Coordinates of C-alpha atoms and ligand atoms in Angstrom, one line a residue:
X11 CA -142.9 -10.5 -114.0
X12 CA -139.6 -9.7 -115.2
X13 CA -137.0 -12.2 -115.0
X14 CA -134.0 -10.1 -114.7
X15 CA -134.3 -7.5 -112.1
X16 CA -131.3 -5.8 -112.6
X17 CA -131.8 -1.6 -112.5
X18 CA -128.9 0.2 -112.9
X19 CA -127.2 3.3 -114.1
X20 CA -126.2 2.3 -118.0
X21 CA -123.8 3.7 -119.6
X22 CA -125.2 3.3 -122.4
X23 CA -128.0 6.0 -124.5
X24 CA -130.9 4.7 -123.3
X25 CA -133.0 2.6 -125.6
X26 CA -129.7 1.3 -127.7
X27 CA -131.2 -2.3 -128.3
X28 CA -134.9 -1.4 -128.4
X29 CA -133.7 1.0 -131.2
X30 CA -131.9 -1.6 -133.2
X31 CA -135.6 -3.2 -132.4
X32 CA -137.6 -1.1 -134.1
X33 CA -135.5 -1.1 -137.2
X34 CA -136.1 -4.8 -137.9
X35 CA -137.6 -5.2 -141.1
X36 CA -140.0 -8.3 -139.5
X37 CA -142.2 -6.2 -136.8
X38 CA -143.2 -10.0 -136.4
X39 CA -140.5 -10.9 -134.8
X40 CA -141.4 -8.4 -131.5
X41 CA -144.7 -9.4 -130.5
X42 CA -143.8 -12.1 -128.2
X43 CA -146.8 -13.9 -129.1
X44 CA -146.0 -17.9 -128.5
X45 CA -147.2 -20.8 -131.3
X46 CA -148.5 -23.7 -130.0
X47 CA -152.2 -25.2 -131.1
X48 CA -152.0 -24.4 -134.5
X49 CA -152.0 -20.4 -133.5
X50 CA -150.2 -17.6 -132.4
X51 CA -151.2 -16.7 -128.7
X52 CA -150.4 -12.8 -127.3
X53 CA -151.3 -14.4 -123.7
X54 CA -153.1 -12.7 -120.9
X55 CA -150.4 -12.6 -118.9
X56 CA -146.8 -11.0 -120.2
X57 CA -143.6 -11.1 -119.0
X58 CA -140.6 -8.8 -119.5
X59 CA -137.3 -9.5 -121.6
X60 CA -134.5 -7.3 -120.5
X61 CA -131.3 -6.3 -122.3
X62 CA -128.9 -7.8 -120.2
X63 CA -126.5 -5.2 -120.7
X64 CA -128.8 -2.1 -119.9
X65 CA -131.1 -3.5 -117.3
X66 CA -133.8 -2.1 -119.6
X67 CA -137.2 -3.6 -120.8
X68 CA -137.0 -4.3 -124.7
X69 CA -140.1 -6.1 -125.4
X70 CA -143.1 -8.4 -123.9
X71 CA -143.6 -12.0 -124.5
X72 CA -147.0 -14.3 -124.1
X73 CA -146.5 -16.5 -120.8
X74 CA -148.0 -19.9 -121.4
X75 CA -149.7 -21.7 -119.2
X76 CA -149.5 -25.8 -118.2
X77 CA -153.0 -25.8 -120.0
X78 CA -151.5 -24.5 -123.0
X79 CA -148.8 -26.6 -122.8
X80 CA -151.5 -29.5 -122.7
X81 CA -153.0 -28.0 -125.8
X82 CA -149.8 -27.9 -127.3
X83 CA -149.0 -31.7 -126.7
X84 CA -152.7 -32.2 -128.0
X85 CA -151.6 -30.8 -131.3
X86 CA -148.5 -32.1 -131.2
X87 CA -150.0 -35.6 -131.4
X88 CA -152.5 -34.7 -134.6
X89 CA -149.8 -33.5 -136.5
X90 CA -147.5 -36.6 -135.8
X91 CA -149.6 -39.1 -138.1
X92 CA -148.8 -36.7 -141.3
X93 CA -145.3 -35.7 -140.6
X94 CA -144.5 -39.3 -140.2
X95 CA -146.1 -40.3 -143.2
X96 CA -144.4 -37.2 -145.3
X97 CA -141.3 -38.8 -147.5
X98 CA -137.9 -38.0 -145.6
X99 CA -137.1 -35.6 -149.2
X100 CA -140.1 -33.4 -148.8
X101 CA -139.9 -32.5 -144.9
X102 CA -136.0 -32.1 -146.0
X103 CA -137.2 -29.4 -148.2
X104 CA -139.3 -27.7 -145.4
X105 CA -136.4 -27.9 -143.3
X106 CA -134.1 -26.7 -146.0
X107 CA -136.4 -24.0 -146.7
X108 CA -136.6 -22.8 -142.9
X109 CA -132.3 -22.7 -143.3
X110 CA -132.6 -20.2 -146.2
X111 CA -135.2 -17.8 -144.2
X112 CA -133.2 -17.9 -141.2
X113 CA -130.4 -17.2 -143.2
X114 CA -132.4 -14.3 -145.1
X115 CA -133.2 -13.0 -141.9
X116 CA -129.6 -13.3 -140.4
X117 CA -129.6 -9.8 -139.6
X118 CA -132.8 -9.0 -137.5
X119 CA -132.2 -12.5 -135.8
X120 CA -128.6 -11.4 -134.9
X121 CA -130.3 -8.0 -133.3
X122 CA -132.5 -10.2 -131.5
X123 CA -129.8 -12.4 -130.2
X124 CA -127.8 -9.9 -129.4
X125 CA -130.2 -7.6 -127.6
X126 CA -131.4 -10.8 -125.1
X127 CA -128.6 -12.4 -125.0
X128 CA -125.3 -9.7 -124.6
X129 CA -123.1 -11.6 -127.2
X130 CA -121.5 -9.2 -129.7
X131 CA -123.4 -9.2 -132.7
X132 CA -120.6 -10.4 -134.9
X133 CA -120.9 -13.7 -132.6
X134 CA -124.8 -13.3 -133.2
X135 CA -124.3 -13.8 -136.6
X136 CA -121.8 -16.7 -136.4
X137 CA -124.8 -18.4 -133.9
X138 CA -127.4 -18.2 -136.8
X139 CA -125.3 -19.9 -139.7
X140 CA -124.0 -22.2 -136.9
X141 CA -127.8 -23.1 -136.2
X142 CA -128.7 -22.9 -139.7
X143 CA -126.6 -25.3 -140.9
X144 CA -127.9 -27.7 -138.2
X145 CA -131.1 -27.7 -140.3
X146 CA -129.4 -27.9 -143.5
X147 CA -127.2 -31.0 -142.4
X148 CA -130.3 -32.7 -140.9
X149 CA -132.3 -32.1 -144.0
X150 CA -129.8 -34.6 -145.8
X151 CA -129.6 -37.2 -143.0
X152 CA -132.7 -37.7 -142.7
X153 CA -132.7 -39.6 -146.0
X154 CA -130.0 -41.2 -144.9
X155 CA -131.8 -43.0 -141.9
X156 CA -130.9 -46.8 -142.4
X157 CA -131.8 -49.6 -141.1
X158 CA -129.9 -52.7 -141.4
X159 CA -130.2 -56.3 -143.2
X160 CA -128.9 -58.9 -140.7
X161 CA -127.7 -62.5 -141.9
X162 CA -130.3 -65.0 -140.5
X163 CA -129.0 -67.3 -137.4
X164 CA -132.6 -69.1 -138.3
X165 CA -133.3 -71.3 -141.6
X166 CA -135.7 -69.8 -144.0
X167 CA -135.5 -66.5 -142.1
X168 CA -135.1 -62.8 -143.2
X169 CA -134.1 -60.0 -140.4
X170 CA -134.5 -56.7 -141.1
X171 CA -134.1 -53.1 -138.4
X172 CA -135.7 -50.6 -139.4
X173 CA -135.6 -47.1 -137.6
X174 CA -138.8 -45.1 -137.0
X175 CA -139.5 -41.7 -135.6
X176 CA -140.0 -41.9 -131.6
X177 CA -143.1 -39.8 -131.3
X178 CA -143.5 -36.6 -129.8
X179 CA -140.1 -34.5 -128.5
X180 CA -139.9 -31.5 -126.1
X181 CA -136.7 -29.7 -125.7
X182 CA -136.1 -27.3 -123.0
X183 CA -133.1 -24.8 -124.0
X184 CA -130.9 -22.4 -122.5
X185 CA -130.2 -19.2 -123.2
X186 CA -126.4 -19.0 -124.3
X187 CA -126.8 -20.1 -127.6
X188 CA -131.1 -19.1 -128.1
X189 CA -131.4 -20.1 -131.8
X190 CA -129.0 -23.1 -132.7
X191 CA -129.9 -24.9 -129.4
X192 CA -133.2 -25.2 -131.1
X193 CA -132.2 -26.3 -134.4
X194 CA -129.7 -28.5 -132.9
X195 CA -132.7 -30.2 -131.5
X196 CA -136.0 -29.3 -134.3
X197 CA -133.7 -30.6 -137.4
X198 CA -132.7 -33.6 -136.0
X199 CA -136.5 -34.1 -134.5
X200 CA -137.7 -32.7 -137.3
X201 CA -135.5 -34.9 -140.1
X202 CA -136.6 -37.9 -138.0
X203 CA -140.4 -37.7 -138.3
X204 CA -141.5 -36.2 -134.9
X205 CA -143.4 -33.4 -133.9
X206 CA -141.8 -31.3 -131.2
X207 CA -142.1 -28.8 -128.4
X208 CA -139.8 -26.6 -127.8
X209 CA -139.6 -24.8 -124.2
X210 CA -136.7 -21.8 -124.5
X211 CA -135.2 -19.9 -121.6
X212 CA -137.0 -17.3 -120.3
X213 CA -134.5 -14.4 -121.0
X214 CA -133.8 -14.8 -124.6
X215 CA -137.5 -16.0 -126.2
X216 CA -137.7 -13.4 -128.9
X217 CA -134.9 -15.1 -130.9
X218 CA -137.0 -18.7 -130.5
X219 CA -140.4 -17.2 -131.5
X220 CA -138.4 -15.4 -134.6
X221 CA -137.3 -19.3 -135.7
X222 CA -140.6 -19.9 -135.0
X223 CA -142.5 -17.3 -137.5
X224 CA -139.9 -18.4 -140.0
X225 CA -140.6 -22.1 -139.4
X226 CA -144.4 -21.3 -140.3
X227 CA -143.0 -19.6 -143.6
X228 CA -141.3 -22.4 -144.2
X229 CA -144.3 -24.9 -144.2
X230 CA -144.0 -26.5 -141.2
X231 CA -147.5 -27.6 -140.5
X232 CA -149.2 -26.6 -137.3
X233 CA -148.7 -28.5 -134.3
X234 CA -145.5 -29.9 -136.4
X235 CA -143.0 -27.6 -134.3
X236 CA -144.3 -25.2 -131.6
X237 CA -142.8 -22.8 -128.7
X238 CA -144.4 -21.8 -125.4
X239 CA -142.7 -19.6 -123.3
X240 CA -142.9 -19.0 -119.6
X241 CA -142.1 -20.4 -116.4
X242 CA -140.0 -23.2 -116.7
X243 CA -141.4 -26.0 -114.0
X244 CA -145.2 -25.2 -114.9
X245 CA -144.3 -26.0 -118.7
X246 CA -142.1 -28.7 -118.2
X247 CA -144.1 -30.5 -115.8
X248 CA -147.0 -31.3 -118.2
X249 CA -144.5 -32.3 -120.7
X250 CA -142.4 -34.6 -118.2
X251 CA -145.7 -36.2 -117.0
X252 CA -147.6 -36.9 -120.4
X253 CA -146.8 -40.3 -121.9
X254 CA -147.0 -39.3 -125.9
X255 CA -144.1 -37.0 -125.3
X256 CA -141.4 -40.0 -125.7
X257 CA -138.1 -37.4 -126.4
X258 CA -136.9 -35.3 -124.1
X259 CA -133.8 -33.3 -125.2
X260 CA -132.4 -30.4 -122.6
X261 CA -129.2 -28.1 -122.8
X262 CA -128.6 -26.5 -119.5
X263 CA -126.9 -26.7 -115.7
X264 CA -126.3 -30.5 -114.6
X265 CA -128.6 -29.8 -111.1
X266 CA -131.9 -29.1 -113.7
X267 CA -130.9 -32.0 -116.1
X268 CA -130.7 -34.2 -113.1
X269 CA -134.3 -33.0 -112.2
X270 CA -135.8 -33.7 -115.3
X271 CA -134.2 -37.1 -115.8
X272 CA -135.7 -37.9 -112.9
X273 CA -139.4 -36.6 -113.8
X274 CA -139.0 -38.3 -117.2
X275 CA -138.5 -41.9 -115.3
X276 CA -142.2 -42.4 -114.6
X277 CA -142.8 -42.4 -118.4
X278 CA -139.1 -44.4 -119.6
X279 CA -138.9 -41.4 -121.5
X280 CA -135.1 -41.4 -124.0
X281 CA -133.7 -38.2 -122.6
X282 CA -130.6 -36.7 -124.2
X283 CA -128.7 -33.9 -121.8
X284 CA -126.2 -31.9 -122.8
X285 CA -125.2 -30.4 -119.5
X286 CA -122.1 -28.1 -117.7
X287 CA -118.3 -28.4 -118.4
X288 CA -115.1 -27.9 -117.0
X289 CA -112.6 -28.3 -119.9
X290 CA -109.2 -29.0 -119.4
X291 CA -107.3 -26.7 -121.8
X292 CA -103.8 -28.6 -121.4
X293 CA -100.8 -26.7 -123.4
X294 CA -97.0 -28.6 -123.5
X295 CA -93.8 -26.5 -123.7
X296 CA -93.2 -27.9 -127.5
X297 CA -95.9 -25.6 -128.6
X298 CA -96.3 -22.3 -130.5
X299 CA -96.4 -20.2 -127.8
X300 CA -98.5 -17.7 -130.6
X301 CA -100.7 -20.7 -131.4
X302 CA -101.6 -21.7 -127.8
X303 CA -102.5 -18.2 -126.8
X304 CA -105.2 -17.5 -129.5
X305 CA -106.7 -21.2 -129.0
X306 CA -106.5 -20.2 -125.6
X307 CA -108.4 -16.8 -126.0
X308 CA -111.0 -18.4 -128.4
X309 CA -111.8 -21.3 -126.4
X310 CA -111.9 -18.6 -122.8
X311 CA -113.8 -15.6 -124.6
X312 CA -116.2 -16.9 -126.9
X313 CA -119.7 -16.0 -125.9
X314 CA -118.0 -13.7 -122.9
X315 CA -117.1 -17.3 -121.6
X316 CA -120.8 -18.1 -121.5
X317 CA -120.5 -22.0 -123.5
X318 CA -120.0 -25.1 -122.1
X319 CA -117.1 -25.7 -124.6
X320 CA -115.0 -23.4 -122.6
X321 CA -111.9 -23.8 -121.1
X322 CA -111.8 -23.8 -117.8
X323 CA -109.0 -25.0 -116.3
X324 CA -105.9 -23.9 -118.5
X325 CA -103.0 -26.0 -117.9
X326 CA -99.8 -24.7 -118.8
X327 CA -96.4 -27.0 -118.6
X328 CA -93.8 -25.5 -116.2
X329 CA -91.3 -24.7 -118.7
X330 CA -93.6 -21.9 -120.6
X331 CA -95.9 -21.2 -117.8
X332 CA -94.4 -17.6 -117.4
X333 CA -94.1 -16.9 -120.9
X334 CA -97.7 -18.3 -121.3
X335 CA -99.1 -16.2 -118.9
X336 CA -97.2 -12.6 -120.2
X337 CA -98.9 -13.6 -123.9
X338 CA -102.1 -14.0 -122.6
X339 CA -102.4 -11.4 -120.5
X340 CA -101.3 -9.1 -123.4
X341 CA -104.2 -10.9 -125.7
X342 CA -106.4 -10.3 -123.0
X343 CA -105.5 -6.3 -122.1
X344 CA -106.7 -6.1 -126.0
X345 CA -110.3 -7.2 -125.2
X346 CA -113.2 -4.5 -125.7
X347 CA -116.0 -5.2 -123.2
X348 CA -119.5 -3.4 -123.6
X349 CA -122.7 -3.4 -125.0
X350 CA -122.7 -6.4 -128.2
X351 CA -124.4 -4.1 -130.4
X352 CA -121.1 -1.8 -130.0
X353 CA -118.8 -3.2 -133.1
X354 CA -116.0 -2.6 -131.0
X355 CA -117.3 -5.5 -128.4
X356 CA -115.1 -8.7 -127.9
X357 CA -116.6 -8.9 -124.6
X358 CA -120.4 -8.7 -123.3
X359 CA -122.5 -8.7 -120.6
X360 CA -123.6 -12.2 -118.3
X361 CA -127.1 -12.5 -119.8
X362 CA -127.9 -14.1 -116.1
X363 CA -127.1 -11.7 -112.6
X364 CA -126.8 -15.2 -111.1
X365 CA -123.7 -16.4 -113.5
X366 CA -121.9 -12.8 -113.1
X367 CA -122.2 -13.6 -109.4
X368 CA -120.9 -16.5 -109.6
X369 CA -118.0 -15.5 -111.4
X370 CA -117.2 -12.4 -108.6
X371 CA -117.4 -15.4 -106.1
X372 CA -115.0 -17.8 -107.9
X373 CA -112.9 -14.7 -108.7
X374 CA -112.8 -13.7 -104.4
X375 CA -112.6 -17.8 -103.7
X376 CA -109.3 -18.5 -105.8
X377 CA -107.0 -14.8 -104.6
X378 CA -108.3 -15.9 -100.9
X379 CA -106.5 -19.0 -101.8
X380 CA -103.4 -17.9 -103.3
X381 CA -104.9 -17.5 -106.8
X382 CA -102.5 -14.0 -108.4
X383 CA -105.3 -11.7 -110.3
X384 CA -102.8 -10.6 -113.0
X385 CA -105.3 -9.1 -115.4
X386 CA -108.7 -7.4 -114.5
X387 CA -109.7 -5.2 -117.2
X388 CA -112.4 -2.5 -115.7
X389 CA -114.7 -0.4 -117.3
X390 CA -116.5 1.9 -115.8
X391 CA -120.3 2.4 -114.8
X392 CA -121.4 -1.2 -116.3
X393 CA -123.9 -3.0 -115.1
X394 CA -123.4 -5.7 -112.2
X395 CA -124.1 -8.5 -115.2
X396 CA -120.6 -7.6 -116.7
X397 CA -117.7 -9.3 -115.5
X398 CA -114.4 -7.7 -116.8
X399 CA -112.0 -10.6 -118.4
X400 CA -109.9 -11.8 -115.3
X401 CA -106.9 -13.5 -115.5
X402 CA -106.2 -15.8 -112.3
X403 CA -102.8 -17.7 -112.1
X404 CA -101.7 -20.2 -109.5
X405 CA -105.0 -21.7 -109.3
X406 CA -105.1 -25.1 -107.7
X407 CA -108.2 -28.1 -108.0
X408 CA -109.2 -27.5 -104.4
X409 CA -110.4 -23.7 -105.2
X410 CA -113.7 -23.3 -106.2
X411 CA -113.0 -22.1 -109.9
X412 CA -110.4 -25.6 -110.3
X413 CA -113.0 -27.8 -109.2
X414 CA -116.2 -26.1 -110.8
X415 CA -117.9 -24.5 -114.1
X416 CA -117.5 -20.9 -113.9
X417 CA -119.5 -19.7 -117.4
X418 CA -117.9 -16.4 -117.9
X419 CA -114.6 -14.6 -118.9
X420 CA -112.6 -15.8 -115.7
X421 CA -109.1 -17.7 -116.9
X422 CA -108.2 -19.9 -114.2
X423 CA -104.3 -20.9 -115.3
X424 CA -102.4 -23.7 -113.3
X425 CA -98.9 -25.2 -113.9
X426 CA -98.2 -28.6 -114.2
X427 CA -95.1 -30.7 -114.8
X428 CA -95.6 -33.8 -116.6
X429 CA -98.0 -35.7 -118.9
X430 CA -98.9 -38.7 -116.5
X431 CA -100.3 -35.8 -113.8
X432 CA -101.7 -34.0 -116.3
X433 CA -103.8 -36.4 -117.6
X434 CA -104.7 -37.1 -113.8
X435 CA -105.3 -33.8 -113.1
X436 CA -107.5 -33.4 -116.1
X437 CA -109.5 -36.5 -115.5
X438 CA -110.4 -35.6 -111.9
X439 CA -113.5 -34.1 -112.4
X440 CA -117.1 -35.3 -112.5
X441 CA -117.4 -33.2 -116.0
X442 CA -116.6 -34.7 -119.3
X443 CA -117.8 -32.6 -122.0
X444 CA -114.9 -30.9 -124.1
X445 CA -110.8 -30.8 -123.4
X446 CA -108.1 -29.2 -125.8
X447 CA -104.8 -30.6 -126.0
X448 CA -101.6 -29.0 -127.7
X449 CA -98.5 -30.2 -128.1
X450 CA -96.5 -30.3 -131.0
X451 CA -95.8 -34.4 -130.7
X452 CA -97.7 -36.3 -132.3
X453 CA -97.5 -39.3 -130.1
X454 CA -98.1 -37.6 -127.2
X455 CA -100.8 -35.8 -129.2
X456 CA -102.5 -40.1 -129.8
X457 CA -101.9 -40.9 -126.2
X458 CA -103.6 -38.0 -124.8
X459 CA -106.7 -38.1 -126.9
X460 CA -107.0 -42.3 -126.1
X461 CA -106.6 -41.2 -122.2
X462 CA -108.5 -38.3 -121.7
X463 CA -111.8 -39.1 -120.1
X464 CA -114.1 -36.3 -122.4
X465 CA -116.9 -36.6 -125.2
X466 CA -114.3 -34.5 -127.6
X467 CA -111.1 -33.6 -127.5
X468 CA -109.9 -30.7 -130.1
X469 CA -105.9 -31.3 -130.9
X470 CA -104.2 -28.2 -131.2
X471 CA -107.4 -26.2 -132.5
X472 CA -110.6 -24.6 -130.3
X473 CA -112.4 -24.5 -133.3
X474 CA -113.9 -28.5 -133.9
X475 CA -118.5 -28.4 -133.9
X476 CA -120.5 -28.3 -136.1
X477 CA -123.4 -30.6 -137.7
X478 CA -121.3 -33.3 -138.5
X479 CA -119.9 -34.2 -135.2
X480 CA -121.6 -35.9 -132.4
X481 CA -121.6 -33.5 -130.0
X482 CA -121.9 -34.3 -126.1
X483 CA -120.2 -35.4 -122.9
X484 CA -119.2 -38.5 -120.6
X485 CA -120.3 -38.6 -116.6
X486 CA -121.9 -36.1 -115.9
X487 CA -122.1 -33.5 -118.6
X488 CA -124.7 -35.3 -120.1
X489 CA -126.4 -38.6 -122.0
X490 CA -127.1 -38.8 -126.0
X491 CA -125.5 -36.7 -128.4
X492 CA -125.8 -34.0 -130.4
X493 CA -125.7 -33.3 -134.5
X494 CA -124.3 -36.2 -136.7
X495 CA -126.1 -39.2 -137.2
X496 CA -125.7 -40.1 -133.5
X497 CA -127.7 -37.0 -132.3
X498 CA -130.9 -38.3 -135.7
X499 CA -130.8 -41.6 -133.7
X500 CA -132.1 -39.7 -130.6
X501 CA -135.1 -39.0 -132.2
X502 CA -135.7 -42.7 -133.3
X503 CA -136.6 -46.4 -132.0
X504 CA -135.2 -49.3 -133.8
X505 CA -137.6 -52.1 -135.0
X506 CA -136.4 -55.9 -135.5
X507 CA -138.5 -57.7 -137.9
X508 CA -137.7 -61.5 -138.5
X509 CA -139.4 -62.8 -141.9
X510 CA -139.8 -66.4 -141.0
X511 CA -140.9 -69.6 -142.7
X512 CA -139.3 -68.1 -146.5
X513 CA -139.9 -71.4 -147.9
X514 CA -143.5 -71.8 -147.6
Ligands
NAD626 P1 -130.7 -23.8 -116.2 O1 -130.3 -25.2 -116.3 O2 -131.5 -23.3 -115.0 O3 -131.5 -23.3 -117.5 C1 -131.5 -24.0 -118.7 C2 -133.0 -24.2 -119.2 O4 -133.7 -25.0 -118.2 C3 -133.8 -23.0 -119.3 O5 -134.7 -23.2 -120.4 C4 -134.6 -22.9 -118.0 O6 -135.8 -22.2 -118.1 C5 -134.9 -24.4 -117.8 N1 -135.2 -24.8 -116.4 C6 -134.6 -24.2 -115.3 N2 -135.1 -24.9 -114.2 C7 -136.0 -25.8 -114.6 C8 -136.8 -26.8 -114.0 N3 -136.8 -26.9 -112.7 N4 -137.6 -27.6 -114.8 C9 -137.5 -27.4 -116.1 N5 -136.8 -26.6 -116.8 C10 -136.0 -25.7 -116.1 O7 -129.4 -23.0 -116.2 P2 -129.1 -21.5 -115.6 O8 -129.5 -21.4 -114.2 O9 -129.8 -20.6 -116.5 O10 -127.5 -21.5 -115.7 C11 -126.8 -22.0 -114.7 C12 -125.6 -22.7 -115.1 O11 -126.0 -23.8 -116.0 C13 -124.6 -21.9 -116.0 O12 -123.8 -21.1 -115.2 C14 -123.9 -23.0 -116.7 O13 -123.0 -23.6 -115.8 C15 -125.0 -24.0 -117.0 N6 -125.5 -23.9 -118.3 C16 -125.0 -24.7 -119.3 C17 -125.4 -24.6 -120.6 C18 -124.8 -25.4 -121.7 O14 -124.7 -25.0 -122.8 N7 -124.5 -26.7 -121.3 C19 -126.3 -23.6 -120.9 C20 -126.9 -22.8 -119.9 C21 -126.5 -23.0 -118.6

């Protein structure tokens, strides 16, 4: 079954990313077979992955079943007694080594990525020392995992916390970032002492089951981390149901994270989400105009628009609003869409149908409104998953694109007058994940980043994750975070032990 169904007329030579295929140096890396059970599993069944921005077949993967899933959490729960027991320096040094043959390997993976996912490969790149270095930071904290002395409220009394891994995780990933949503998840898992199972989206598994050869290479001992692919509610059901998986860690739309918090209740499960955004990207009239524009751009184009970090809902103060708007949509009219294997390509495909559709509908919504479409940059003959770069001004809260994620390279811009309704404006939505502020006073700069109701807020820069940061959103973009210590802790209970009677 193929999950993308798009057939269309490419403009492309035919073949362009199963070319770049068959160059990799790791053949490995293309037979789709899953690891799970100690073993690599080519699967009865197959399913196709398509290049997003070709409509065409590039390769096969295995499509697991709930029984292998079962056999998967069967393993899962062998290997845990070891990995546990390992000291936190040695599975550091697995997990340090996995960084450096993901790193050796940056170039096939980037193909990969590229070729599943649309990004432009230069992006792809970025995504594999980004995901990396998740592994990297995780190797060091897991040594670092404290616990705590506590002065005794009891006479005679010692009180110690200690933290402990949780048991086994499952994380179920999407498809915008394929590799560093996994080690976002595996290192911290990993650092912590716990097995875990991860579940990627259906259209970009090559790059997961790359990680996963290279995780093998690494050391990681069977069962220790393990991907299945195929159809996401018969895998995650087993997984939501069984009692021994205690973490559940998902990246993806807020209506599926909703779902599986909900299916891990029966079992108190700790979930951590990471779910949709709808970042206010608020810019005052003391700024660089030059400034604004390319934090603008970057936090708008990145991925083709395709991250939950991105800004979609650029406020603009009335007194540079115009001048805003003829910057940007000169930035913009430099933008190179096509195929993210081209060098040239700023811009790529949707890797969904479903979320270039959505972005044609919040594109028709907003001009029906009043929305002005001031830039649409065409290109001819490409397929219906590319969306050219729009540029919408006058956009209000009440049009679709004001109120909700749009996931593509739509700018939605909307004037605003002063701070107090900005801040209002910004805070009105159910979404909480990132917001960008710039202004050139600083205690403006303070006030705004106490008031604004977000997990981060980047001050006059799009550029702020990484491992160190606690990454993750308020309402409903999510629970738990993300990298840092914060995002080991997910991964690990506290225990409370009270020494008593000292003096014998
Ligand atoms: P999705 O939530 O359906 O997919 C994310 C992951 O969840 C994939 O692995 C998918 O296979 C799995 N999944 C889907 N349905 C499931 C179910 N019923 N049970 C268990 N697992 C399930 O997201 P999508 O439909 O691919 O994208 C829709 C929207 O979600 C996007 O437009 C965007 O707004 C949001 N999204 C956000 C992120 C993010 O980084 N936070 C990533 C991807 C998508």
């Amino acid at each position: 079954m193929a999950f993308q169904s798009t057939r269309h007329k490419s403009p492309y030579p035919i073949g362009l990313a199963a070319r770049h295929l068959q160059n990799l140096g790791r053949r490995d890396f293309l037979t789709g077979a899953a690891l799970f059970d100690g073993r690599w599993v080519a699967g009865e069944e197959r399913d196709a992955v398509v290049d997003p921005a070709t409509g065409e077949e590039i390769a096969t993967v295995a499509r697991c079943s709930a029984a292998d899933m079962k056999a998967a959490i069967a393993a899962a729960e062998q290997s845990f007694p070891c990995w546990r027991e390992m000291l936190p320096a040695r599975r550091g040094a697995i997990l340090r080594s996995w960084a450096s043959l993901i790193l050796d390997h940056a170039d096939e993976l980037a193909v990969l990525v590229t070729s599943e996912q649309g990004k432009p490969l230069a992006e792809a790149r970025h995504e594999i020392a980004y995901g990396a270095g998740f592994l990297e930071w995780f190797a060091a904290e897991g040594e670092r995992a404290y616990g705590e002395t506590i002065p005794s409220h009891k006479v005679g009394s010692l009180l110690h916390v200690r933290m402990q891994p949780i048991g086994i995780a499952a994380a179920i990933t999407p498809w915008n970032f394929p590799v560093a949503m996994i080690t976002r998840k595996a290192g911290a898992a990993l650092a912590a002492g716990c097995p875990i199972i991860v579940k990627p989206a259906p259209e970009t598994p090559l790059s997961a089951l790359a990680i996963a050869r290279l995780a093998e290479q690494a050391g990681l001992p069977p069962g220790v981390f393990q991907v299945l692919v195929g159809n996401p509610i018969e895998l995650s059901t087993p997984l939501l149901r069984d009692p021994r998986i205690r973490a559940l860690s998902f990246t993806g739309s807020t209506e599926v994270g909703r779902l599986l918090l909900e299916g891990a209740a029966d079992s108190v499960k700790k979930v951590s989400l990471e779910l949709g955004g709808h970042a206010p990207f608020i810019i005052f009239d003391d700024v660089d105009l030059g400034k604004a524009v390319n934090g603008a751009m970057a936090a708008k184009f990145a991925t083709s628009g395709q991250d939950c970090l991105a800004a979609n809902r650029i406020y603009v103060q009335r007194g540079i609003y115009t001048a805003f708007i003829d910057a940007f949509a000169a930035a913009m009219a430099q933008l190179k869409v096509g195929h993210g294997l081209d060098p040239a390509t700023d811009v790529g495909p949707m890797t969904k149908l479903s979320v270039a559709d959505k972005c044609r509908i919040q594109i028709d919504d907003a001009v029906k409104h009043g929305a002005r479409r001031v830039a649409a940059k065409q290109s001819a003959n490409l397929t219906p998953n590319f969306v050219p770069p729009t540029l919408l001004t006058g956009v209000t809260e009440n049009m679709l694109i004001g109120h909700e994620e749009t996931f593509g390279p739509v700018a939605a811009v909307l004037p605003f007058d002063s701070e107090e309704e900005v801040i209002a404006r910004a805070n009105a939505s159910e979404m909480g994940l990132a917001s960008y502020v710039y202004t050139d006073n600083l205690r403006r700069a303070l006030r705004l980043s106490e008031r604004i109701e977000y997990g981060m807020v980047g001050v006059n820069t799009a550029s702020f994750t990484g491992p160190p940061i606690p990454f993750g959103g308020w309402k409903q973009s999510g629970l738990g975070r993300e990298g840092s210590r914060h995002g080991l802790a997910e991964y690990m209970e506290l225990k409370y032990v009270c020494f008593g009677d000292l003096a014998g």
